[in-house]
Amino acid sequence: MHQRSLLIAALLAGVRAQQAGTMEEEVHPPLTWQECAEGGECTEKSASVVIDANWRWLHSLEGSDNCYTGNTWDEELCPDNKACAAGCALEGADYAETYGITAEADALTLQFVKGENVGSRTYLMAEDDESYQIFNLKNKEFTFDVDVSKLPCGLNGALYFVSMDADGGQSKYEGNKAGAKYGTGYCDSQCPRDLKFINGEANVEGWEPSESDKNAGVGGHGSCCPEMDIWEANSISSAYTPHPCDSVEQTMCEGDKCGGTYSETRYAGTCDPDGCDFNAFRQGNESFYGPGNTIDTKSPMTVVTQFITADGTDTGKLSEIKRFWVQNDKVVANAESNVEGVKGNSITSEFCTAQKTAFGDDDIFAQHGGLEGMGDALESMVLIMSIWDDHNSSMMWLDSTYPEDADASKPGVARGTCEPHVGDPEKVEGASGDATVTFSKIKFGPIGSTFKAPA
Ligand SMILES: *[C@@H]1O[C@H](CO)[C@@H](O)[C@H](O)[C@H]1NC(C)=O
Ligand SMILES: *[C@@H]1O[C@H](CO)[C@@H](O)[C@H](O)[C@H]1NC(C)=O
């Protein structure tokens, strides 16, 4: 009797939940990476990746009716946030067939358009395949190879870290029964409001379908957290960018108070949506990165990022984010900034302050904690690899002139050689659906352990 009432209680509890579907088994594509030790000896980790919940088929718990189609919610299954989470299930994914995601040994390839699907976002799982792999990046070095040769203007093949919960928020929010296994719990420094679930609840209340994106919309809630963009790039331009937030953990925000790209008020939130970016072209070296340039994007390259602390310990204050490149066995230092008043070839507090002044931007980065705040968040981070196009500004902030009506000779306006609007989603989705990015040979360890540093 007691056993039985416990079981019923458990079943009832289970009903109030963002559920996991049972029609297609969720099998994560396997991906290996290397954890390196002082001296450079590396150990192989057998892990996998998981696709984010937003891309999945969301259907009725008991059947196969869509809870969400295109960019609208089913009014009966999803009358409000809680009922929707209780009555809808996220389904397992066919990674290669539906999403164009393929993994082979240490390499992950993401195809831009596959059938009806556009873009994807994947998270590295821990070896147990139950939770996301957590990285503490302070006083550490992160290295990977990337092939952007098939990634044109307007696309972004991104590798970055955000401070998501390791279990996707499953233990914090009883409404979330799907957990990391189904790619839940996303957050970033734009406090995205296009997520279908946040904190174990749906985001149907206040949802406005997008006018330009047949697969997306903006809901009443957003999901904020610090973001460390190690790599936002295509074959024309690349940038690395810390984005701190007031809280080092994921937090839910309300409506336009979220700030970021999805809100009317960009700077209203608790995160820094702009960040402090290092893009060689924007810093005045137009021949450093690109096809046929110093770093030639026609071939794969190795990208090294070092998170240096002031006292050289894992708990010290973050003082510098340093970049090296390796191509054809040659280690290349990052480009030096050529912008008047902005010195250096790495991200430091001095660089960021000088850059904001030179480009005439408000220092939102410093207002939300700056480099030190970013460092606090780096102690617990999840690795993301994604491919996307940009419905808000056609990726012009990365590879073209932006703001588009600004004078391109003014410092900070020119970011790459792409013509404005070649990255408009309807154009790139039509013309460049077969574009891909391949990330491989991920290595992580103490400074100097993942590549042969210059003497
Ligand atoms: C760009 O960077 C490369 C490599 O550091 C350097 O050789 C070149 O002189 C730089 N160009 C400019 C205009 O600064
Ligand atoms: C981008 O987003 C901002 C904030 O919501 C909005 O004001 C702007 O109109 C958007 N631009 C485009 C082209 O969608």
Short mmCIF file of C-alpha atoms and ligand atoms in Angstrom, two decimals:
data_model
loop_
_atom_site.label_atom_id
_atom_site.label_comp_id
_atom_site.label_asym_id
_atom_site.label_seq_id
_atom_site.Cartn_x
_atom_site.Cartn_y
_atom_site.Cartn_z
CA MET A 1 0.00 0.00 0.00
CA HIS A 2 2.71 2.40 1.06
CA GLN A 3 4.79 1.36 -1.97
CA ARG A 4 1.84 1.91 -4.22
CA SER A 5 1.01 5.42 -2.99
CA LEU A 6 4.65 6.36 -3.39
CA LEU A 7 4.51 5.13 -6.96
CA ILE A 8 1.35 7.11 -7.66
CA ALA A 9 2.92 10.21 -6.11
CA ALA A 10 5.93 9.70 -8.33
CA LEU A 11 3.76 9.32 -11.41
CA LEU A 12 1.78 12.45 -10.57
CA ALA A 13 4.99 14.38 -10.01
CA GLY A 14 6.21 13.08 -13.33
CA VAL A 15 3.22 14.54 -15.11
CA ARG A 16 4.19 18.12 -14.19
CA ALA A 17 7.26 18.13 -16.29
CA GLN A 18 9.16 18.93 -19.43
CA GLN A 19 9.24 15.35 -20.56
CA ALA A 20 11.46 13.10 -22.61
CA GLY A 21 9.89 11.25 -25.53
CA THR A 22 10.15 7.52 -26.20
CA MET A 23 9.64 7.16 -29.95
CA GLU A 24 13.22 7.59 -31.10
CA GLU A 25 16.04 6.44 -28.88
CA GLU A 26 18.39 9.31 -28.05
CA VAL A 27 21.88 8.22 -29.11
CA HIS A 28 24.55 10.90 -28.79
CA PRO A 29 27.17 10.97 -31.56
CA PRO A 30 30.48 9.88 -29.96
CA LEU A 31 33.36 12.37 -29.95
CA THR A 32 36.79 11.97 -28.39
CA TRP A 33 38.97 14.72 -26.94
CA GLN A 34 42.28 14.93 -25.08
CA GLU A 35 42.95 16.02 -21.54
CA CYS A 36 46.59 17.02 -21.27
CA ALA A 37 48.91 17.19 -18.28
CA GLU A 38 51.88 19.38 -17.44
CA GLY A 39 54.64 18.35 -19.84
CA GLY A 40 52.23 17.66 -22.68
CA GLU A 41 51.13 14.08 -22.15
CA CYS A 42 47.47 13.71 -23.13
CA THR A 43 44.79 11.15 -22.24
CA GLU A 44 41.91 10.37 -24.58
CA LYS A 45 38.38 10.99 -23.27
CA SER A 46 35.50 9.11 -24.88
CA ALA A 47 32.62 11.53 -24.84
CA SER A 48 29.73 12.54 -27.11
CA VAL A 49 27.67 15.54 -28.15
CA VAL A 50 23.99 16.29 -27.67
CA ILE A 51 21.79 18.60 -29.74
CA ASP A 52 19.96 21.40 -27.95
CA ALA A 53 16.33 20.85 -26.95
CA ASN A 54 15.08 23.71 -29.16
CA TRP A 55 15.79 21.76 -32.35
CA ARG A 56 13.85 18.68 -31.28
CA TRP A 57 10.41 17.50 -32.18
CA LEU A 58 8.14 18.54 -29.31
CA HIS A 59 4.95 16.49 -29.13
CA SER A 60 2.11 15.50 -26.84
CA LEU A 61 3.17 13.24 -24.02
CA GLU A 62 0.61 10.56 -24.82
CA GLY A 63 0.65 10.77 -28.59
CA SER A 64 2.37 12.36 -31.53
CA ASP A 65 0.53 15.67 -31.90
CA ASN A 66 2.86 18.63 -32.33
CA CYS A 67 3.10 20.90 -29.29
CA TYR A 68 4.98 23.35 -31.48
CA THR A 69 4.94 23.71 -35.28
CA GLY A 70 7.11 26.15 -37.25
CA ASN A 71 7.03 29.14 -34.95
CA THR A 72 3.73 28.67 -33.11
CA TRP A 73 2.55 26.66 -30.13
CA ASP A 74 -0.51 24.40 -30.05
CA GLU A 75 -3.09 26.27 -28.00
CA GLU A 76 -4.64 23.15 -26.47
CA LEU A 77 -1.45 21.37 -25.50
CA CYS A 78 0.25 24.62 -24.51
CA PRO A 79 -2.28 26.98 -22.90
CA ASP A 80 0.39 28.23 -20.46
CA ASN A 81 4.03 27.62 -19.50
CA LYS A 82 3.42 24.97 -16.82
CA ALA A 83 0.75 22.94 -18.59
CA CYS A 84 2.89 22.89 -21.73
CA ALA A 85 5.91 21.55 -19.86
CA ALA A 86 3.68 18.92 -18.27
CA GLY A 87 1.98 17.79 -21.45
CA CYS A 88 4.78 17.87 -23.99
CA ALA A 89 7.80 15.67 -24.62
CA LEU A 90 11.12 16.32 -26.35
CA GLU A 91 11.92 13.52 -28.77
CA GLY A 92 15.16 11.72 -29.51
CA ALA A 93 17.13 12.93 -32.54
CA ASP A 94 18.39 11.38 -35.76
CA TYR A 95 21.59 13.42 -35.81
CA ALA A 96 22.86 12.74 -39.31
CA GLU A 97 19.57 12.46 -41.20
CA THR A 98 17.54 15.24 -39.61
CA TYR A 99 20.19 17.70 -38.49
CA GLY A 100 23.28 17.05 -40.65
CA ILE A 101 25.45 16.43 -37.57
CA THR A 102 28.16 13.80 -38.00
CA ALA A 103 30.96 12.79 -35.67
CA GLU A 104 33.93 10.62 -36.48
CA ALA A 105 36.54 9.86 -33.82
CA ASP A 106 37.80 13.33 -32.74
CA ALA A 107 35.97 15.37 -35.42
CA LEU A 108 32.50 16.91 -35.43
CA THR A 109 30.97 18.26 -38.64
CA LEU A 110 27.91 20.47 -38.65
CA GLN A 111 26.07 21.05 -41.92
CA PHE A 112 24.20 24.35 -42.23
CA VAL A 113 20.92 23.23 -43.88
CA LYS A 114 19.71 19.63 -43.92
CA GLY A 115 16.24 19.11 -45.34
CA GLU A 116 13.95 21.44 -43.41
CA ASN A 117 16.47 21.98 -40.63
CA VAL A 118 18.56 25.14 -40.38
CA GLY A 119 21.68 25.26 -38.17
CA SER A 120 22.38 23.35 -34.98
CA ARG A 121 23.81 23.75 -31.51
CA THR A 122 25.53 20.89 -29.70
CA TYR A 123 26.98 20.41 -26.21
CA LEU A 124 29.87 18.19 -25.15
CA MET A 125 28.72 15.49 -22.76
CA ALA A 126 30.79 14.08 -19.90
CA GLU A 127 32.09 10.53 -20.33
CA ASP A 128 29.18 9.19 -18.24
CA ASP A 129 26.84 10.43 -21.02
CA GLU A 130 24.47 11.75 -18.30
CA SER A 131 25.58 15.35 -17.81
CA TYR A 132 27.49 18.03 -19.68
CA GLN A 133 31.27 18.05 -19.37
CA ILE A 134 32.25 20.89 -17.02
CA PHE A 135 35.46 22.83 -17.68
CA ASN A 136 37.37 25.11 -15.33
CA LEU A 137 39.25 27.23 -17.84
CA LYS A 138 41.22 29.45 -15.47
CA ASN A 139 44.99 29.10 -15.80
CA LYS A 140 44.30 26.56 -18.57
CA GLU A 141 44.70 26.25 -22.30
CA PHE A 142 42.07 25.13 -24.79
CA THR A 143 43.04 24.02 -28.29
CA PHE A 144 41.15 22.68 -31.30
CA ASP A 145 41.44 22.38 -35.06
CA VAL A 146 38.87 23.96 -37.32
CA ASP A 147 38.06 23.85 -41.01
CA VAL A 148 36.15 26.94 -42.14
CA SER A 149 36.96 26.54 -45.85
CA LYS A 150 33.33 25.70 -46.61
CA LEU A 151 31.82 28.45 -44.45
CA PRO A 152 30.98 31.59 -46.45
CA CYS A 153 29.97 35.17 -45.53
CA GLY A 154 26.95 35.40 -43.24
CA LEU A 155 27.48 32.06 -41.50
CA ASN A 156 29.02 31.47 -38.09
CA GLY A 157 30.67 28.20 -37.08
CA ALA A 158 31.02 28.81 -33.35
CA LEU A 159 32.90 27.12 -30.54
CA TYR A 160 32.23 28.68 -27.16
CA PHE A 161 31.55 28.16 -23.48
CA VAL A 162 28.56 29.18 -21.32
CA SER A 163 27.89 28.56 -17.65
CA MET A 164 24.94 26.20 -18.08
CA ASP A 165 24.08 23.77 -15.29
CA ALA A 166 25.80 20.39 -15.77
CA ASP A 167 22.43 18.61 -15.70
CA GLY A 168 20.59 21.22 -17.79
CA GLY A 169 18.80 22.40 -14.62
CA GLN A 170 17.09 19.05 -14.01
CA SER A 171 17.87 18.96 -10.28
CA LYS A 172 16.99 22.64 -9.71
CA TYR A 173 13.70 22.71 -11.62
CA GLU A 174 11.27 19.89 -11.06
CA GLY A 175 9.54 20.74 -14.31
CA ASN A 176 12.63 19.65 -16.24
CA LYS A 177 12.62 15.85 -16.52
CA ALA A 178 14.58 15.71 -19.77
CA GLY A 179 17.90 17.03 -18.45
CA ALA A 180 21.24 17.17 -20.24
CA LYS A 181 20.47 14.01 -22.20
CA TYR A 182 17.99 16.03 -24.28
CA GLY A 183 20.06 19.21 -24.45
CA THR A 184 18.07 21.37 -22.01
CA GLY A 185 19.21 24.37 -19.96
CA TYR A 186 20.77 26.67 -22.56
CA CYS A 187 21.68 30.23 -21.66
CA ASP A 188 24.02 32.88 -23.01
CA SER A 189 24.88 36.55 -22.73
CA GLN A 190 22.08 37.64 -25.12
CA CYS A 191 19.64 36.20 -22.55
CA PRO A 192 17.92 34.39 -25.44
CA ARG A 193 14.14 34.50 -25.51
CA ASP A 194 13.74 32.13 -28.46
CA LEU A 195 14.09 29.11 -26.15
CA LYS A 196 11.01 26.90 -25.90
CA PHE A 197 11.80 25.91 -22.31
CA ILE A 198 13.53 27.78 -19.48
CA ASN A 199 13.81 26.59 -15.86
CA GLY A 200 11.53 23.62 -16.47
CA GLU A 201 8.70 25.72 -17.90
CA ALA A 202 7.68 26.40 -21.48
CA ASN A 203 8.10 29.92 -22.90
CA VAL A 204 4.67 30.09 -24.58
CA GLU A 205 3.35 32.99 -22.48
CA GLY A 206 4.03 36.20 -24.40
CA TRP A 207 5.39 34.27 -27.41
CA GLU A 208 5.59 36.31 -30.65
CA PRO A 209 6.35 34.30 -33.78
CA SER A 210 9.28 35.79 -35.72
CA GLU A 211 8.42 37.74 -38.87
CA SER A 212 11.55 36.62 -40.68
CA ASP A 213 12.22 33.16 -39.24
CA LYS A 214 9.66 30.47 -39.91
CA ASN A 215 11.20 28.31 -37.17
CA ALA A 216 11.56 30.81 -34.32
CA GLY A 217 9.89 33.34 -32.08
CA VAL A 218 10.45 35.37 -28.93
CA GLY A 219 8.81 34.44 -25.61
CA GLY A 220 8.18 36.22 -22.32
CA HIS A 221 11.25 34.73 -20.64
CA GLY A 222 14.95 34.71 -21.42
CA SER A 223 17.88 32.66 -20.12
CA CYS A 224 21.02 34.55 -19.13
CA CYS A 225 24.54 33.47 -18.29
CA PRO A 226 28.17 34.40 -18.95
CA GLU A 227 29.55 33.40 -22.33
CA MET A 228 33.12 32.95 -23.50
CA ASP A 229 33.24 32.94 -27.28
CA ILE A 230 36.49 31.22 -28.19
CA TRP A 231 35.56 31.11 -31.83
CA GLU A 232 32.92 32.91 -33.86
CA ALA A 233 34.01 32.69 -37.44
CA ASN A 234 33.61 31.90 -41.10
CA SER A 235 36.20 31.84 -43.90
CA ILE A 236 36.35 35.66 -43.98
CA SER A 237 36.44 36.86 -40.36
CA SER A 238 36.92 35.51 -36.86
CA ALA A 239 36.57 36.87 -33.34
CA TYR A 240 37.04 35.74 -29.76
CA THR A 241 34.98 37.52 -27.13
CA PRO A 242 34.32 37.32 -23.38
CA HIS A 243 30.77 38.33 -22.30
CA PRO A 244 30.41 38.53 -18.49
CA CYS A 245 27.13 38.72 -16.55
CA ASP A 246 26.29 39.93 -13.04
CA SER A 247 25.62 36.34 -11.94
CA VAL A 248 28.02 33.51 -12.75
CA GLU A 249 25.09 31.10 -12.91
CA GLN A 250 22.18 30.71 -15.31
CA THR A 251 19.28 33.02 -14.42
CA MET A 252 15.85 33.52 -15.98
CA CYS A 253 14.83 37.05 -17.02
CA GLU A 254 11.52 38.71 -17.90
CA GLY A 255 10.59 40.30 -21.23
CA ASP A 256 12.49 43.34 -22.45
CA LYS A 257 14.28 43.53 -19.09
CA CYS A 258 16.38 40.67 -20.46
CA GLY A 259 18.26 43.01 -22.79
CA GLY A 260 20.33 41.50 -25.62
CA THR A 261 19.44 40.85 -29.26
CA TYR A 262 15.96 39.55 -28.48
CA SER A 263 14.78 42.61 -26.53
CA GLU A 264 13.88 46.16 -27.48
CA THR A 265 16.33 47.42 -24.89
CA ARG A 266 19.74 45.91 -25.65
CA TYR A 267 21.48 47.05 -22.46
CA ALA A 268 18.62 46.57 -19.97
CA GLY A 269 19.73 43.17 -18.72
CA THR A 270 22.25 41.64 -16.34
CA CYS A 271 24.67 40.49 -19.06
CA ASP A 272 27.03 42.19 -21.51
CA PRO A 273 25.59 41.45 -24.96
CA ASP A 274 28.48 43.16 -26.82
CA GLY A 275 31.52 41.69 -25.08
CA CYS A 276 35.11 42.71 -25.64
CA ASP A 277 36.01 41.18 -28.98
CA PHE A 278 39.31 40.60 -30.73
CA ASN A 279 38.82 40.43 -34.51
CA ALA A 280 42.10 41.07 -36.35
CA PHE A 281 40.36 42.81 -39.26
CA ARG A 282 38.43 45.10 -36.92
CA GLN A 283 41.69 45.85 -35.06
CA GLY A 284 43.18 47.04 -38.33
CA ASN A 285 45.00 44.02 -39.76
CA GLU A 286 43.12 43.19 -42.94
CA SER A 287 45.60 40.57 -44.17
CA PHE A 288 45.89 38.39 -41.07
CA TYR A 289 42.91 36.04 -41.39
CA GLY A 290 41.09 34.91 -44.53
CA PRO A 291 41.61 33.04 -47.81
CA GLY A 292 45.28 33.35 -48.79
CA ASN A 293 46.13 35.46 -45.71
CA THR A 294 48.69 34.90 -42.91
CA ILE A 295 46.20 32.44 -41.44
CA ASP A 296 44.84 30.90 -44.62
CA THR A 297 41.21 29.84 -44.21
CA LYS A 298 41.42 27.63 -47.30
CA SER A 299 43.15 25.05 -45.05
CA PRO A 300 42.43 23.76 -41.55
CA MET A 301 44.19 25.48 -38.65
CA THR A 302 44.87 24.94 -34.96
CA VAL A 303 43.50 27.57 -32.60
CA VAL A 304 45.01 27.93 -29.11
CA THR A 305 43.44 30.02 -26.35
CA GLN A 306 45.12 30.59 -22.99
CA PHE A 307 43.29 31.83 -19.90
CA ILE A 308 46.06 33.45 -17.89
CA THR A 309 45.63 34.42 -14.26
CA ALA A 310 47.48 37.25 -12.52
CA ASP A 311 49.14 34.95 -9.97
CA GLY A 312 49.51 31.89 -12.19
CA THR A 313 47.13 29.74 -10.11
CA ASP A 314 43.78 28.11 -11.00
CA THR A 315 42.01 30.38 -8.50
CA GLY A 316 43.71 33.68 -9.40
CA LYS A 317 42.10 36.62 -11.14
CA LEU A 318 41.81 36.29 -14.90
CA SER A 319 44.25 38.81 -16.38
CA GLU A 320 44.62 37.88 -20.05
CA ILE A 321 43.03 35.76 -22.76
CA LYS A 322 45.80 34.99 -25.20
CA ARG A 323 45.62 33.50 -28.69
CA PHE A 324 48.08 31.51 -30.78
CA TRP A 325 47.55 29.97 -34.19
CA VAL A 326 49.24 26.92 -35.72
CA GLN A 327 49.15 26.20 -39.44
CA ASN A 328 51.50 24.03 -41.51
CA ASP A 329 53.48 23.28 -38.30
CA LYS A 330 54.18 26.98 -37.82
CA VAL A 331 53.11 28.74 -34.62
CA VAL A 332 51.84 32.25 -35.38
CA ALA A 333 51.27 34.92 -32.73
CA ASN A 334 47.94 36.72 -32.85
CA ALA A 335 47.80 39.93 -34.91
CA GLU A 336 48.75 43.13 -33.10
CA SER A 337 46.05 45.78 -32.91
CA ASN A 338 46.70 48.66 -35.30
CA VAL A 339 43.89 50.86 -34.01
CA GLU A 340 45.15 54.15 -32.66
CA GLY A 341 45.12 54.08 -28.86
CA VAL A 342 44.54 50.31 -28.68
CA LYS A 343 47.66 48.21 -28.19
CA GLY A 344 48.38 44.53 -27.87
CA ASN A 345 47.46 41.23 -29.48
CA SER A 346 45.36 39.72 -26.69
CA ILE A 347 42.38 40.50 -24.47
CA THR A 348 43.30 42.31 -21.26
CA SER A 349 41.39 44.89 -19.23
CA GLU A 350 43.58 47.61 -20.75
CA PHE A 351 42.82 46.40 -24.27
CA CYS A 352 39.07 46.32 -23.59
CA THR A 353 38.90 49.78 -22.01
CA ALA A 354 41.00 51.29 -24.81
CA GLN A 355 38.94 49.53 -27.49
CA LYS A 356 35.62 50.82 -26.11
CA THR A 357 37.04 54.36 -26.10
CA ALA A 358 38.53 54.10 -29.60
CA PHE A 359 35.32 52.67 -31.08
CA GLY A 360 33.08 55.13 -29.21
CA ASP A 361 31.13 52.39 -27.40
CA ASP A 362 29.73 52.47 -23.88
CA ASP A 363 31.78 50.13 -21.69
CA ILE A 364 29.01 47.61 -21.00
CA PHE A 365 31.74 44.97 -20.58
CA ALA A 366 33.14 46.72 -17.49
CA GLN A 367 29.63 47.40 -16.15
CA HIS A 368 28.96 43.65 -15.89
CA GLY A 369 32.23 42.64 -14.29
CA GLY A 370 34.80 42.96 -17.06
CA LEU A 371 37.61 40.43 -17.40
CA GLU A 372 37.64 39.56 -13.72
CA GLY A 373 33.90 38.84 -13.77
CA MET A 374 34.41 36.65 -16.82
CA GLY A 375 37.14 34.82 -14.91
CA ASP A 376 34.76 34.00 -12.04
CA ALA A 377 32.38 32.38 -14.51
CA LEU A 378 35.15 30.42 -16.24
CA GLU A 379 35.39 28.07 -13.26
CA SER A 380 32.34 26.10 -14.45
CA MET A 381 31.64 26.05 -18.15
CA VAL A 382 29.96 23.84 -20.78
CA LEU A 383 31.44 23.53 -24.29
CA ILE A 384 29.23 24.36 -27.27
CA MET A 385 29.77 23.87 -30.98
CA SER A 386 27.21 25.36 -33.36
CA ILE A 387 26.48 26.62 -36.85
CA TRP A 388 24.05 29.47 -37.41
CA ASP A 389 22.89 32.41 -39.49
CA ASP A 390 21.70 35.71 -38.10
CA HIS A 391 18.12 36.90 -38.39
CA ASN A 392 18.86 40.11 -36.55
CA SER A 393 21.90 41.58 -38.34
CA SER A 394 22.95 39.08 -41.03
CA MET A 395 26.33 38.49 -39.25
CA MET A 396 27.51 41.91 -40.43
CA TRP A 397 28.93 42.52 -36.91
CA LEU A 398 31.41 39.70 -37.67
CA ASP A 399 32.32 39.91 -41.34
CA SER A 400 31.08 43.15 -42.93
CA THR A 401 30.50 46.84 -42.15
CA TYR A 402 28.45 47.43 -39.02
CA PRO A 403 26.40 49.43 -38.16
CA GLU A 404 25.70 49.30 -41.87
CA ASP A 405 25.02 53.02 -42.23
CA ALA A 406 28.24 53.97 -40.37
CA ASP A 407 31.37 55.30 -42.09
CA ALA A 408 33.56 52.24 -42.75
CA SER A 409 36.74 54.29 -42.27
CA LYS A 410 35.79 55.02 -38.65
CA PRO A 411 37.62 52.72 -36.16
CA GLY A 412 35.65 49.57 -35.33
CA VAL A 413 33.10 49.77 -38.14
CA ALA A 414 34.79 47.49 -40.71
CA ARG A 415 34.93 43.90 -39.51
CA GLY A 416 35.53 41.95 -42.73
CA THR A 417 35.30 42.01 -46.51
CA CYS A 418 31.78 40.58 -46.90
CA GLU A 419 29.32 42.82 -48.73
CA PRO A 420 26.52 44.00 -46.42
CA HIS A 421 23.49 41.68 -46.46
CA VAL A 422 25.05 38.76 -48.31
CA GLY A 423 24.38 37.07 -44.97
CA ASP A 424 20.63 37.71 -45.09
CA PRO A 425 19.12 34.39 -43.96
CA GLU A 426 16.89 33.88 -46.99
CA LYS A 427 19.96 34.30 -49.22
CA VAL A 428 22.43 32.07 -47.34
CA GLU A 429 19.88 29.40 -46.55
CA GLY A 430 19.08 29.19 -50.24
CA ALA A 431 22.57 29.49 -51.68
CA SER A 432 24.79 27.89 -49.01
CA GLY A 433 22.77 25.11 -47.46
CA ASP A 434 25.61 22.64 -47.95
CA ALA A 435 28.08 24.82 -45.98
CA THR A 436 29.84 23.00 -43.16
CA VAL A 437 32.19 23.59 -40.27
CA THR A 438 34.40 20.84 -38.82
CA PHE A 439 35.83 21.04 -35.32
CA SER A 440 38.38 18.42 -34.31
CA LYS A 441 41.31 17.49 -32.03
CA ILE A 442 39.99 19.23 -28.93
CA LYS A 443 42.68 19.44 -26.25
CA PHE A 444 42.54 20.90 -22.78
CA GLY A 445 45.15 21.22 -20.04
CA PRO A 446 47.62 23.44 -18.20
CA ILE A 447 49.21 26.37 -20.08
CA GLY A 448 51.71 25.00 -22.60
CA SER A 449 50.42 21.40 -22.52
CA THR A 450 48.25 21.32 -25.66
CA PHE A 451 50.59 22.64 -28.34
CA LYS A 452 54.27 23.31 -28.94
CA ALA A 453 54.61 26.87 -27.69
CA PRO A 454 57.26 29.12 -29.26
CA ALA A 455 60.48 29.17 -27.25
C1 LIG B 1 49.20 41.62 -40.00
O1 LIG B 1 49.75 40.55 -39.26
C2 LIG B 1 50.86 39.91 -39.84
C3 LIG B 1 51.24 38.77 -38.92
O2 LIG B 1 51.45 39.23 -37.62
C4 LIG B 1 52.00 40.90 -40.04
O3 LIG B 1 53.08 40.26 -40.67
C5 LIG B 1 51.50 42.07 -40.86
O4 LIG B 1 52.52 43.04 -40.95
C6 LIG B 1 50.27 42.67 -40.22
N1 LIG B 1 49.74 43.71 -41.09
C7 LIG B 1 49.42 44.89 -40.63
C8 LIG B 1 48.86 45.86 -41.64
O5 LIG B 1 49.53 45.19 -39.46
C1 LIG B 2 17.24 43.33 -34.08
O1 LIG B 2 16.74 43.30 -32.76
C2 LIG B 2 16.45 44.58 -32.21
C3 LIG B 2 16.01 44.38 -30.80
O2 LIG B 2 14.89 43.57 -30.74
C4 LIG B 2 15.38 45.25 -33.04
O3 LIG B 2 15.15 46.55 -32.53
C5 LIG B 2 15.83 45.31 -34.49
O4 LIG B 2 14.77 45.81 -35.25
C6 LIG B 2 16.21 43.94 -34.98
N1 LIG B 2 16.68 44.06 -36.33
C7 LIG B 2 16.33 43.22 -37.27
C8 LIG B 2 16.88 43.49 -38.64
O5 LIG B 2 15.62 42.24 -37.07
#
